[in-house]
Short mmCIF file of C-alpha atoms and ligand atoms in Angstrom, two decimals:
data_model
loop_
_atom_site.label_atom_id
_atom_site.label_comp_id
_atom_site.label_asym_id
_atom_site.label_seq_id
_atom_site.Cartn_x
_atom_site.Cartn_y
_atom_site.Cartn_z
CA MET A 638 196.05 0.18 223.80
CA THR A 639 195.57 -3.12 222.08
CA VAL A 640 198.71 -5.09 221.52
CA ILE A 641 199.36 -5.87 217.88
CA ASP A 642 200.79 -9.32 217.13
CA LEU A 643 202.93 -9.07 214.07
CA VAL A 644 203.97 -12.14 212.12
CA SER A 645 207.32 -11.89 210.36
CA TYR A 646 206.94 -10.77 206.79
CA GLU A 647 208.41 -14.00 205.42
CA ASP A 648 206.11 -16.19 207.52
CA ALA A 649 203.08 -14.13 206.54
CA LEU A 650 203.87 -14.56 202.85
CA ALA A 651 204.43 -18.28 203.31
CA SER A 652 200.80 -18.69 204.40
CA TYR A 653 198.91 -15.89 202.64
CA ASP A 654 198.59 -14.04 199.35
CA PRO A 655 198.08 -10.28 199.68
CA VAL A 656 195.42 -8.36 197.73
CA MET A 657 195.86 -4.60 197.45
CA GLY A 658 193.77 -1.69 196.30
CA LEU A 659 195.32 1.75 195.95
CA GLU A 660 193.24 4.91 195.89
CA VAL A 661 195.27 7.95 194.92
CA HIS A 662 194.00 11.52 195.15
CA VAL A 663 195.74 14.07 192.96
CA GLU A 664 195.21 17.79 193.39
CA LEU A 665 195.17 19.35 189.95
CA GLY A 666 197.33 22.39 189.35
CA THR A 667 194.55 24.48 187.84
CA GLN A 668 194.58 28.28 188.34
CA THR A 669 191.08 28.22 189.79
CA LYS A 670 188.93 25.83 191.82
CA MET A 671 186.72 23.03 190.51
CA PHE A 672 183.39 24.85 190.69
CA CYS A 673 184.22 28.53 191.24
CA GLY A 674 186.75 31.14 190.15
CA CYS A 675 188.71 31.26 193.42
CA ALA A 676 192.50 31.16 193.18
CA THR A 677 194.45 28.10 194.31
CA VAL A 678 197.79 29.65 195.26
CA PRO A 679 199.42 27.64 198.08
CA GLY A 680 200.30 29.45 201.28
CA ALA A 681 197.70 32.22 201.02
CA PRO A 682 196.31 33.64 204.31
CA ALA A 683 193.54 31.45 205.74
CA ASN A 684 190.21 31.82 203.95
CA ALA A 685 191.58 34.47 201.57
CA GLN A 686 190.73 32.28 198.57
CA THR A 687 187.04 31.65 199.16
CA CYS A 688 183.70 32.78 197.75
CA PRO A 689 180.02 31.98 198.35
CA THR A 690 180.25 28.86 196.14
CA CYS A 691 183.20 27.13 197.83
CA LEU A 692 181.88 28.22 201.23
CA GLY A 693 178.59 26.55 200.37
CA LEU A 694 176.47 29.62 201.03
CA PRO A 695 172.77 29.30 200.14
CA GLY A 696 171.90 30.41 196.63
CA SER A 697 175.41 30.05 195.21
CA LEU A 698 175.79 27.95 192.07
CA PRO A 699 178.76 25.87 190.85
CA VAL A 700 180.23 25.95 187.33
CA VAL A 701 182.58 23.20 186.14
CA ASN A 702 186.23 24.10 185.52
CA ALA A 703 186.93 23.17 181.89
CA THR A 704 190.67 22.76 182.45
CA ALA A 705 189.99 20.28 185.24
CA VAL A 706 187.82 18.19 182.91
CA GLU A 707 190.55 18.31 180.28
CA SER A 708 193.12 17.17 182.87
CA ALA A 709 190.81 14.33 183.95
CA VAL A 710 190.45 13.15 180.36
CA LYS A 711 194.21 13.29 179.82
CA ILE A 712 194.84 11.28 182.99
CA GLY A 713 192.18 8.76 181.94
CA LEU A 714 193.70 8.37 178.48
CA ALA A 715 197.24 8.04 179.84
CA LEU A 716 195.93 5.25 182.10
CA ASN A 717 194.48 3.42 179.09
CA CYS A 718 190.94 4.02 180.34
CA SER A 719 187.72 4.37 178.40
CA ILE A 720 186.39 7.92 178.56
CA ALA A 721 182.69 8.22 179.33
CA ASP A 722 180.54 9.64 176.54
CA TRP A 723 178.39 11.21 179.17
CA CYS A 724 178.74 11.37 182.93
CA ARG A 725 177.50 13.32 185.87
CA PHE A 726 178.65 14.68 189.19
CA ALA A 727 177.03 13.32 192.32
CA ARG A 728 176.54 14.62 195.82
CA LYS A 729 178.24 12.55 198.50
CA ASN A 730 176.37 13.60 201.61
CA TYR A 731 178.07 13.74 204.97
CA PHE A 732 178.57 16.28 207.69
CA TYR A 733 181.99 17.50 208.65
CA PRO A 734 183.08 21.05 209.46
CA ASP A 735 185.77 21.13 206.77
CA MET A 736 183.05 20.62 204.16
CA PRO A 737 180.74 23.62 204.34
CA LYS A 738 178.10 22.36 201.90
CA ASN A 739 177.60 19.16 203.94
CA PHE A 740 178.18 17.23 200.76
CA GLN A 741 181.20 16.71 198.58
CA THR A 742 180.63 17.12 194.86
CA SER A 743 182.14 13.95 193.45
CA GLN A 744 181.35 11.28 190.89
CA TYR A 745 179.76 7.99 191.86
CA ASP A 746 178.50 5.40 189.42
CA GLU A 747 179.39 7.52 186.37
CA PRO A 748 183.13 8.26 186.52
CA ILE A 749 184.67 10.18 183.63
CA ALA A 750 187.29 7.46 183.05
CA PHE A 751 187.14 3.73 183.76
CA ASP A 752 188.65 0.34 183.05
CA GLY A 753 192.31 0.95 182.25
CA TYR A 754 195.75 -0.09 183.42
CA LEU A 755 199.20 1.23 184.22
CA ASP A 756 202.34 -0.79 183.59
CA VAL A 757 204.91 -0.29 186.30
CA GLN A 758 208.52 -1.30 186.13
CA LEU A 759 210.16 -2.78 189.20
CA GLU A 760 213.79 -2.23 190.12
CA ASP A 761 214.92 -5.46 188.47
CA GLY A 762 213.27 -4.40 185.22
CA GLU A 763 210.22 -6.66 185.49
CA VAL A 764 206.98 -5.01 184.35
CA PHE A 765 203.82 -5.49 186.43
CA ARG A 766 200.42 -4.43 185.11
CA VAL A 767 198.10 -2.69 187.61
CA GLY A 768 194.44 -2.58 186.58
CA ILE A 769 192.65 0.76 186.93
CA GLU A 770 189.03 0.61 188.02
CA ARG A 771 188.20 4.26 187.56
CA ALA A 772 189.43 7.84 187.67
CA HIS A 773 186.85 10.37 188.74
CA MET A 774 186.58 14.08 189.41
CA GLU A 775 185.78 15.59 192.77
CA GLU A 776 186.67 18.51 195.01
CA ASP A 777 188.97 18.79 198.00
CA THR A 778 187.77 19.69 201.49
CA GLY A 779 188.97 22.52 203.74
CA LYS A 780 191.59 22.07 206.41
CA SER A 781 190.90 21.88 210.16
CA THR A 782 193.46 22.68 212.82
CA HIS A 783 192.62 21.48 216.32
CA ILE A 784 193.98 23.72 219.06
CA GLY A 785 194.68 22.98 222.70
CA GLY A 786 195.06 19.19 222.74
CA ALA A 787 198.29 17.25 223.12
CA THR A 788 198.06 15.29 219.87
CA GLY A 789 196.75 17.79 217.35
CA ARG A 790 193.71 15.53 216.98
CA ILE A 791 190.21 16.73 217.78
CA HIS A 792 190.11 14.73 221.02
CA GLY A 793 191.15 16.98 223.87
CA ALA A 794 191.19 20.12 221.74
CA SER A 795 189.58 23.27 223.13
CA HIS A 796 188.62 24.61 219.73
CA SER A 797 189.28 24.16 216.02
CA LEU A 798 190.24 26.52 213.22
CA LEU A 799 188.98 26.10 209.69
CA ASP A 800 190.64 27.21 206.50
CA TYR A 801 188.52 26.81 203.38
CA ASN A 802 191.23 27.80 200.88
CA ARG A 803 191.58 24.15 199.90
CA ALA A 804 187.81 23.55 199.77
CA GLY A 805 186.84 23.14 196.15
CA ILE A 806 190.32 22.54 194.71
CA PRO A 807 189.94 19.98 191.90
CA LEU A 808 190.89 16.42 192.74
CA ILE A 809 191.15 13.36 190.58
CA GLU A 810 190.74 10.09 192.46
CA ILE A 811 192.35 7.12 190.76
CA VAL A 812 191.25 3.71 192.06
CA THR A 813 192.94 0.45 191.14
CA LYS A 814 191.23 -2.86 190.60
CA PRO A 815 192.16 -5.36 193.29
CA ILE A 816 195.85 -6.10 192.73
CA THR A 817 196.49 -9.83 192.99
CA GLY A 818 199.51 -11.95 192.18
CA ALA A 819 201.96 -9.51 193.74
CA GLY A 820 203.08 -12.02 196.38
CA ASP A 821 206.04 -10.91 198.43
CA ARG A 822 206.63 -8.02 196.03
CA ALA A 823 203.39 -6.31 197.13
CA PRO A 824 205.12 -3.45 199.02
CA GLU A 825 207.52 -2.84 196.14
CA ILE A 826 204.71 -2.93 193.59
CA ALA A 827 202.60 -0.50 195.60
CA ARG A 828 205.51 1.91 195.79
CA ALA A 829 206.40 1.53 192.11
CA TYR A 830 202.77 2.11 191.12
CA VAL A 831 202.49 5.35 193.08
CA ALA A 832 205.91 6.48 191.78
CA GLU A 833 204.93 5.72 188.19
CA LEU A 834 201.58 7.47 188.60
CA ARG A 835 203.35 10.51 190.00
CA GLU A 836 205.74 10.63 187.02
CA LEU A 837 202.83 10.27 184.65
CA ILE A 838 200.85 13.08 186.28
CA ARG A 839 203.91 15.32 186.07
CA ALA A 840 204.60 14.39 182.46
CA LEU A 841 201.01 15.31 181.61
CA GLY A 842 201.61 18.70 183.22
CA VAL A 843 198.35 18.52 185.18
CA SER A 844 199.88 18.68 188.67
CA GLU A 845 203.27 18.82 190.33
CA ALA A 846 202.02 15.88 192.40
CA ARG A 847 204.24 16.73 195.36
CA MET A 848 203.36 14.21 198.02
CA GLU A 849 205.10 16.16 200.78
CA MET A 850 202.74 19.05 200.02
CA GLY A 851 199.65 16.86 200.03
CA GLN A 852 199.16 17.29 196.27
CA MET A 853 199.10 13.53 195.95
CA ARG A 854 197.85 11.22 198.71
CA CYS A 855 197.38 7.49 198.78
CA ASP A 856 194.94 5.24 200.65
CA VAL A 857 196.23 1.70 200.94
CA ASN A 858 193.65 -1.12 201.02
CA LEU A 859 194.98 -4.51 201.96
CA SER A 860 193.67 -7.97 202.69
CA LEU A 861 195.12 -11.45 202.83
CA MET A 862 193.77 -14.71 201.51
CA PRO A 863 195.10 -18.11 202.57
CA LYS A 864 197.46 -19.45 199.90
CA GLY A 865 195.50 -21.32 197.29
CA SER A 866 192.25 -19.51 198.04
CA GLN A 867 190.64 -17.23 195.45
CA THR A 868 188.25 -15.53 197.89
CA PHE A 869 189.33 -12.09 199.02
CA GLY A 870 189.67 -11.50 202.73
CA THR A 871 188.33 -8.47 204.59
CA ARG A 872 190.36 -5.37 203.87
CA SER A 873 191.72 -2.56 205.97
CA GLU A 874 192.14 0.90 204.47
CA THR A 875 195.13 2.92 205.63
CA LYS A 876 194.36 6.56 204.85
CA ASN A 877 196.52 9.41 203.61
CA VAL A 878 199.86 7.73 203.22
CA ASN A 879 201.98 10.59 201.99
CA SER A 880 205.31 9.38 200.70
CA LEU A 881 206.54 6.55 198.50
CA ARG A 882 208.46 5.03 201.37
CA SER A 883 205.39 5.17 203.61
CA VAL A 884 203.26 3.40 200.98
CA GLU A 885 205.77 0.56 200.94
CA ARG A 886 205.96 0.41 204.73
CA ALA A 887 202.18 0.57 205.19
CA VAL A 888 201.66 -2.44 202.92
CA ARG A 889 204.37 -4.38 204.69
CA PHE A 890 203.02 -3.57 208.14
CA GLU A 891 199.43 -4.45 207.24
CA VAL A 892 200.55 -7.79 205.76
CA GLN A 893 202.25 -8.62 209.04
CA ARG A 894 199.34 -7.37 211.16
CA HIS A 895 196.64 -9.16 209.15
CA ALA A 896 198.64 -12.40 209.33
CA GLY A 897 198.94 -11.97 213.10
CA VAL A 898 195.19 -11.56 213.52
CA LEU A 899 194.33 -14.43 211.17
CA ASP A 900 196.94 -16.81 212.60
CA GLY A 901 195.55 -16.11 216.06
CA GLY A 902 192.09 -17.17 214.90
CA GLY A 903 190.81 -13.60 214.89
CA VAL A 904 188.85 -11.76 212.24
CA ILE A 905 189.87 -8.60 210.41
CA VAL A 906 187.35 -5.82 210.83
CA GLN A 907 186.83 -3.57 207.88
CA GLU A 908 188.07 -0.21 209.08
CA THR A 909 190.13 2.79 208.15
CA ARG A 910 193.55 3.03 209.78
CA HIS A 911 196.09 5.79 210.39
CA PHE A 912 199.71 5.39 209.34
CA HIS A 913 202.46 6.53 211.71
CA GLU A 914 205.62 7.83 210.06
CA ASP A 915 207.76 7.40 213.18
CA ASP A 916 207.59 3.61 213.50
CA GLY A 917 205.80 2.62 210.29
CA SER A 918 202.82 1.18 212.18
CA THR A 919 199.10 1.70 211.67
CA THR A 920 196.37 2.15 214.25
CA SER A 921 192.64 1.79 214.06
CA GLY A 922 190.53 4.70 212.82
CA ARG A 923 186.91 4.45 211.85
CA VAL A 924 185.12 1.07 211.70
CA LYS A 925 183.50 0.71 208.31
CA GLU A 926 181.82 -2.68 208.38
CA GLU A 927 178.98 -1.72 206.13
CA ALA A 928 179.29 0.64 203.23
CA GLU A 929 178.53 4.06 204.63
CA ASP A 930 175.31 5.53 203.41
CA TYR A 931 176.34 8.71 201.69
CA ARG A 932 172.93 9.02 200.01
CA TYR A 933 174.59 9.74 196.68
CA PHE A 934 172.39 11.40 194.09
CA PRO A 935 173.13 13.23 190.83
CA GLU A 936 174.14 16.86 191.37
CA PRO A 937 171.17 18.90 190.16
CA ASP A 938 173.08 22.19 189.87
CA LEU A 939 175.61 20.98 187.29
CA VAL A 940 175.10 19.96 183.70
CA PRO A 941 176.36 16.50 182.69
CA VAL A 942 179.85 16.25 181.24
CA ALA A 943 179.82 14.85 177.71
CA PRO A 944 183.33 14.99 176.22
CA ALA A 945 183.04 15.09 172.41
CA ARG A 946 184.82 12.14 170.79
CA ALA A 947 186.78 14.42 168.47
CA TRP A 948 188.05 16.41 171.43
CA VAL A 949 189.04 13.25 173.30
CA GLU A 950 191.01 12.12 170.24
CA GLU A 951 192.67 15.54 170.02
CA LEU A 952 193.77 15.18 173.63
CA ARG A 953 194.98 11.64 172.99
CA ALA A 954 197.21 13.01 170.24
CA THR A 955 198.84 15.44 172.70
CA LEU A 956 199.80 12.77 175.25
CA PRO A 957 203.53 12.75 175.99
CA GLU A 958 205.71 9.65 175.78
CA LEU A 959 204.99 7.48 178.84
CA PRO A 960 207.57 8.07 181.59
CA ARG A 961 208.48 4.39 181.75
CA LEU A 962 209.14 4.19 178.02
CA ARG A 963 210.99 7.48 178.05
CA ARG A 964 213.22 6.26 180.89
CA ASN A 965 213.99 3.05 179.05
CA ARG A 966 214.76 4.91 175.84
CA LEU A 967 217.10 7.34 177.62
CA ARG A 968 218.75 4.52 179.53
CA GLU A 969 219.61 2.87 176.24
CA GLU A 970 220.69 6.11 174.56
CA TRP A 971 222.98 6.92 177.46
CA GLY A 972 224.23 3.38 177.80
CA ILE A 973 223.60 3.12 181.54
CA SER A 974 222.25 0.34 183.73
CA GLU A 975 218.81 0.06 185.30
CA HIS A 976 220.46 0.73 188.63
CA GLU A 977 222.24 3.86 187.40
CA MET A 978 218.99 5.17 185.95
CA GLN A 979 217.33 4.53 189.30
CA SER A 980 219.98 6.67 191.01
CA VAL A 981 219.35 9.46 188.52
CA LEU A 982 215.62 9.30 189.28
CA ASN A 983 216.10 9.15 193.02
CA ALA A 984 218.34 12.21 192.83
CA GLY A 985 215.67 14.10 190.86
CA ALA A 986 218.30 14.65 188.16
CA LEU A 987 216.57 13.30 185.06
CA ASP A 988 215.09 16.54 183.73
CA LEU A 989 218.23 18.51 184.61
CA ILE A 990 220.45 16.06 182.75
CA ILE A 991 218.15 16.13 179.74
CA ALA A 992 218.16 19.93 179.71
CA THR A 993 221.97 19.92 179.95
CA ILE A 994 222.18 17.54 176.98
CA ASP A 995 219.72 19.73 175.08
CA ALA A 996 222.08 22.62 175.76
CA GLY A 997 224.85 20.76 173.96
CA ALA A 998 226.62 18.60 176.57
CA PRO A 999 227.45 14.93 175.90
CA ALA A 1000 225.20 12.62 177.95
CA ASP A 1001 227.99 11.07 180.02
CA GLN A 1002 229.37 14.49 180.94
CA ALA A 1003 225.95 15.89 181.83
CA ARG A 1004 225.26 12.88 184.03
CA LYS A 1005 228.71 12.98 185.59
CA TRP A 1006 228.41 16.59 186.77
CA TRP A 1007 224.83 16.40 188.05
CA MET A 1008 225.30 13.06 189.79
CA GLY A 1009 228.80 13.85 191.07
CA GLU A 1010 229.96 17.33 192.01
CA LEU A 1011 226.51 18.96 191.92
CA ALA A 1012 224.80 16.20 193.90
CA ARG A 1013 227.56 16.50 196.48
CA ARG A 1014 227.07 20.28 196.71
CA ALA A 1015 223.30 19.92 197.01
CA ASN A 1016 223.77 17.33 199.71
CA GLU A 1017 226.17 19.59 201.62
CA THR A 1018 223.77 22.51 201.59
CA GLY A 1019 220.69 20.36 202.19
CA THR A 1020 218.95 21.40 198.95
CA GLU A 1021 217.50 19.57 196.01
CA LEU A 1022 219.42 19.62 192.74
CA THR A 1023 216.74 21.90 191.31
CA GLY A 1024 217.43 24.29 194.19
CA LEU A 1025 221.07 24.86 193.15
CA THR A 1026 221.77 28.23 191.59
CA ILE A 1027 223.25 26.83 188.41
CA THR A 1028 221.31 26.23 185.21
CA PRO A 1029 221.60 23.26 182.84
CA GLU A 1030 222.90 25.71 180.22
CA GLN A 1031 225.68 26.75 182.57
CA VAL A 1032 226.60 23.13 183.28
CA ALA A 1033 226.67 22.52 179.53
CA ARG A 1034 229.01 25.49 179.13
CA VAL A 1035 231.36 24.03 181.75
CA CYS A 1036 231.33 20.74 179.80
CA ALA A 1037 232.18 22.64 176.62
CA LEU A 1038 235.10 24.41 178.30
CA VAL A 1039 236.42 21.04 179.48
CA ALA A 1040 235.97 19.51 176.03
CA GLU A 1041 237.92 22.31 174.31
CA GLY A 1042 240.70 21.92 176.88
CA SER A 1043 240.23 25.32 178.53
CA LEU A 1044 239.39 23.70 181.86
CA ASN A 1045 240.47 20.46 183.47
CA ASP A 1046 238.26 18.69 186.01
CA LYS A 1047 239.69 20.49 188.96
CA LEU A 1048 239.27 23.91 187.36
CA ALA A 1049 235.78 22.95 186.23
CA ARG A 1050 234.88 22.19 189.84
CA GLN A 1051 236.20 25.61 190.88
CA THR A 1052 234.19 27.21 188.08
CA ILE A 1053 231.04 25.48 189.32
CA GLU A 1054 231.83 26.61 192.83
CA GLY A 1055 232.03 30.19 191.55
CA VAL A 1056 228.74 29.94 189.68
CA LEU A 1057 227.02 28.51 192.77
CA ALA A 1058 228.49 31.33 194.84
CA GLY A 1059 226.82 33.85 192.55
CA GLU A 1060 229.99 35.11 190.87
CA GLY A 1061 228.36 34.93 187.44
CA GLY A 1062 228.21 32.44 184.56
CA PRO A 1063 231.04 29.97 183.82
CA ASP A 1064 232.92 32.30 181.45
CA GLU A 1065 232.72 35.15 183.89
CA VAL A 1066 233.96 32.97 186.78
CA VAL A 1067 236.85 31.60 184.68
CA GLU A 1068 237.80 35.15 183.75
CA LYS A 1069 237.49 36.62 187.26
CA ARG A 1070 239.22 33.76 189.04
CA GLY A 1071 241.80 33.29 186.29
CA LEU A 1072 241.02 29.60 185.95
CA LYS A 1073 242.01 28.84 182.37
CA VAL A 1074 244.30 25.87 181.79
CA VAL A 1075 247.84 27.00 180.98
CA SER A 1076 248.07 25.76 177.43
CA ASP A 1077 250.60 28.30 176.29
CA GLU A 1078 253.47 25.95 175.40
CA GLY A 1079 256.07 28.59 176.23
CA ALA A 1080 254.83 29.06 179.78
CA LEU A 1081 254.41 25.30 180.25
CA GLY A 1082 257.92 24.64 178.92
CA THR A 1083 259.41 27.10 181.41
CA ALA A 1084 257.53 25.43 184.28
CA VAL A 1085 258.75 21.99 183.12
CA ASP A 1086 262.37 23.18 182.87
CA GLU A 1087 262.16 24.64 186.36
CA ALA A 1088 260.73 21.43 187.77
CA ILE A 1089 263.55 19.39 186.18
CA ALA A 1090 266.20 21.79 187.46
CA GLY A 1091 264.73 21.78 190.95
CA ASN A 1092 264.51 17.96 191.14
CA ALA A 1093 267.78 16.80 189.60
CA ALA A 1094 267.83 13.43 191.38
CA ILE A 1095 264.37 12.48 190.15
CA ALA A 1096 265.22 13.70 186.64
CA ASP A 1097 268.24 11.38 186.65
CA LYS A 1098 266.11 8.38 187.65
CA ILE A 1099 263.77 9.09 184.76
CA ARG A 1100 266.68 9.41 182.33
CA GLY A 1101 267.85 6.08 183.67
CA GLY A 1102 264.53 4.48 182.65
CA LYS A 1103 262.34 4.87 185.75
CA VAL A 1104 259.51 6.50 183.81
CA ALA A 1105 257.13 6.04 186.72
CA ALA A 1106 259.05 8.69 188.64
CA ALA A 1107 257.73 11.29 186.18
CA GLY A 1108 254.62 11.63 188.36
CA ALA A 1109 256.59 13.60 190.93
CA LEU A 1110 257.70 16.11 188.30
CA VAL A 1111 254.18 16.40 186.88
CA GLY A 1112 253.03 17.14 190.42
CA ALA A 1113 255.65 19.87 190.76
CA VAL A 1114 254.56 21.51 187.50
CA MET A 1115 250.88 21.29 188.47
CA LYS A 1116 251.71 22.92 191.77
CA ALA A 1117 253.68 25.69 190.08
CA THR A 1118 250.78 26.39 187.71
CA ARG A 1119 248.18 26.19 190.52
CA GLY A 1120 246.61 23.15 188.89
CA GLN A 1121 245.96 25.02 185.70
CA ALA A 1122 248.03 22.85 183.36
CA ASP A 1123 246.93 19.91 181.29
CA ALA A 1124 248.60 17.07 183.22
CA ALA A 1125 248.87 14.74 180.22
CA ARG A 1126 250.62 17.40 178.15
CA VAL A 1127 252.99 18.19 181.05
CA ARG A 1128 254.01 14.53 181.25
CA GLU A 1129 254.69 14.47 177.52
CA LEU A 1130 256.90 17.56 177.79
CA ILE A 1131 258.89 16.16 180.73
CA LEU A 1132 259.63 12.87 178.94
CA GLU A 1133 260.50 14.76 175.76
CA ARG A 1134 262.94 17.04 177.62
CA LEU A 1135 264.58 14.05 179.34
CA GLY A 1136 264.80 12.12 176.10
CA VAL A 1137 262.79 9.06 177.17
CA GLN A 1138 259.87 7.30 175.57
CA GLY A 1139 256.56 7.42 177.54
P1 ADP B 1272 185.88 2.65 199.44
O1 ADP B 1272 185.07 3.78 198.93
O2 ADP B 1272 185.28 1.91 200.55
O3 ADP B 1272 187.27 3.05 199.73
P2 ADP B 1272 186.50 1.74 196.82
O4 ADP B 1272 185.79 0.72 195.99
O5 ADP B 1272 186.48 3.14 196.37
O6 ADP B 1272 185.95 1.59 198.27
O7 ADP B 1272 188.03 1.34 196.92
C1 ADP B 1272 188.43 0.16 197.44
C2 ADP B 1272 189.81 -0.19 196.90
O8 ADP B 1272 190.21 -1.40 197.49
C3 ADP B 1272 189.84 -0.43 195.43
O9 ADP B 1272 191.13 -0.14 194.93
C4 ADP B 1272 189.57 -1.93 195.32
O10 ADP B 1272 190.15 -2.51 194.18
C5 ADP B 1272 190.28 -2.45 196.55
N1 ADP B 1272 189.67 -3.61 197.16
C6 ADP B 1272 188.39 -4.01 197.13
N2 ADP B 1272 188.22 -5.14 197.85
C7 ADP B 1272 189.43 -5.46 198.36
C8 ADP B 1272 189.92 -6.51 199.20
N3 ADP B 1272 189.13 -7.45 199.69
N4 ADP B 1272 191.22 -6.49 199.52
C9 ADP B 1272 192.05 -5.54 199.07
N5 ADP B 1272 191.65 -4.53 198.29
C10 ADP B 1272 190.36 -4.48 197.93
MG1 MG B 1273 188.42 4.48 199.89
ZN1 ZN B 1274 185.27 29.88 195.59
#
């Protein structure tokens, strides 16, 4: 093993400026594959979703998936790209067992979308513009599983298994222009870019873009140039970085590693690298000093793609509000800080809160329940908020019951507990568990009288002017009504009975 000399991040940034390039692959959520009618359902038995075309059998012919082209155009438009009038697929020739045709159908010098940008907002609110070089269409490869070795890698394996269900699933590859001027915020910018892209893809409805499921994967290119220089250094390319946190860590690690090599008088070799989740390091993969010769040539079995201008404009008109703008708008409407909005996003609560508001709840209440009690419950049971068995409509109903005074906070929490336990909707749970606030003045009055009679000494203190002592009597009434009284009203009644002003 070669020892890697890392320079501290601060020292590295004092001497060098980082340049980044991010290549993101997104698996589209189409019903069928890119060039055949095979299904794309995740988790199907190995090779159950294959046909002669995606297995590359001789004589089979591809046909382009129209929905995939539409998704590609939408992504291109959302990234402020120009959409090609006319473009072609190309064969990228290489041999690997997970690619049965021995070429990947991709796009080369004629991408469907090119020359755009995505504005990303950093945690302090600053907006950084990332240039987009291109977004092109291609197909995914199959999946190999190497059996018998210690590492799961091919080295040392006795044999390998191949599953071609993924072969031919539509991919969009989105490549940034070299990102300069990021300085010490490079890791944060890389993360924010991938996060923003993910939100955008989801908002467009073209993919769920779940990184943990490999639906979105990022290759991180990085190089350093000495401060003051304008000439890019040699880059490394860390492949398949599969979470936002890993993207950030990979950039940081490569900055420190490159600086170590350069400070030591060494040279960076252009190579691909593997990222290691456990310690956030990268190790050398394939050396790539010269551009590999993939012998690209236009795919002769597919017609060119020539999106009609009118159709492109129709699609442009359907684009949703950009996630960044939508977040800012909601943040202002709800009157919350950047930081609070960030917590909502991190908790995956944004859409749930919006749906709860749409169902009639006030924004602050919707946010309070999802970010408070429900987040706590999800955390306890190790699920996502979306995995909880309560709907936004049901949360809105709980809010309504609180607003009309039928439930107090404590009873609302018990109602939610009942809904989560499968006891029915909020009204049903309130009914079954008998959770309604005691608002019947007669019953409350009796409870107050009993509390005064049972705590004569405290009652005397209050009569004598120690209003603060009323808390003890309120507590007694709440206890007697099993928490089902409106505490503020109880306090009023006690002071009234004892003839003191509150
Ligand atoms: P490859 O096919 O070798 O990965 P691409 O051109 O598809 O090459 O992607 C390279 C990515 O790296 C792009 O995002 C590009 O902007 C970026 N890039 C190019 N040169 C450099 C460099 N010297 N340092 C950092 N990033 C770079
Ligand atoms: Mg690449
Ligand atoms: Zn197929």
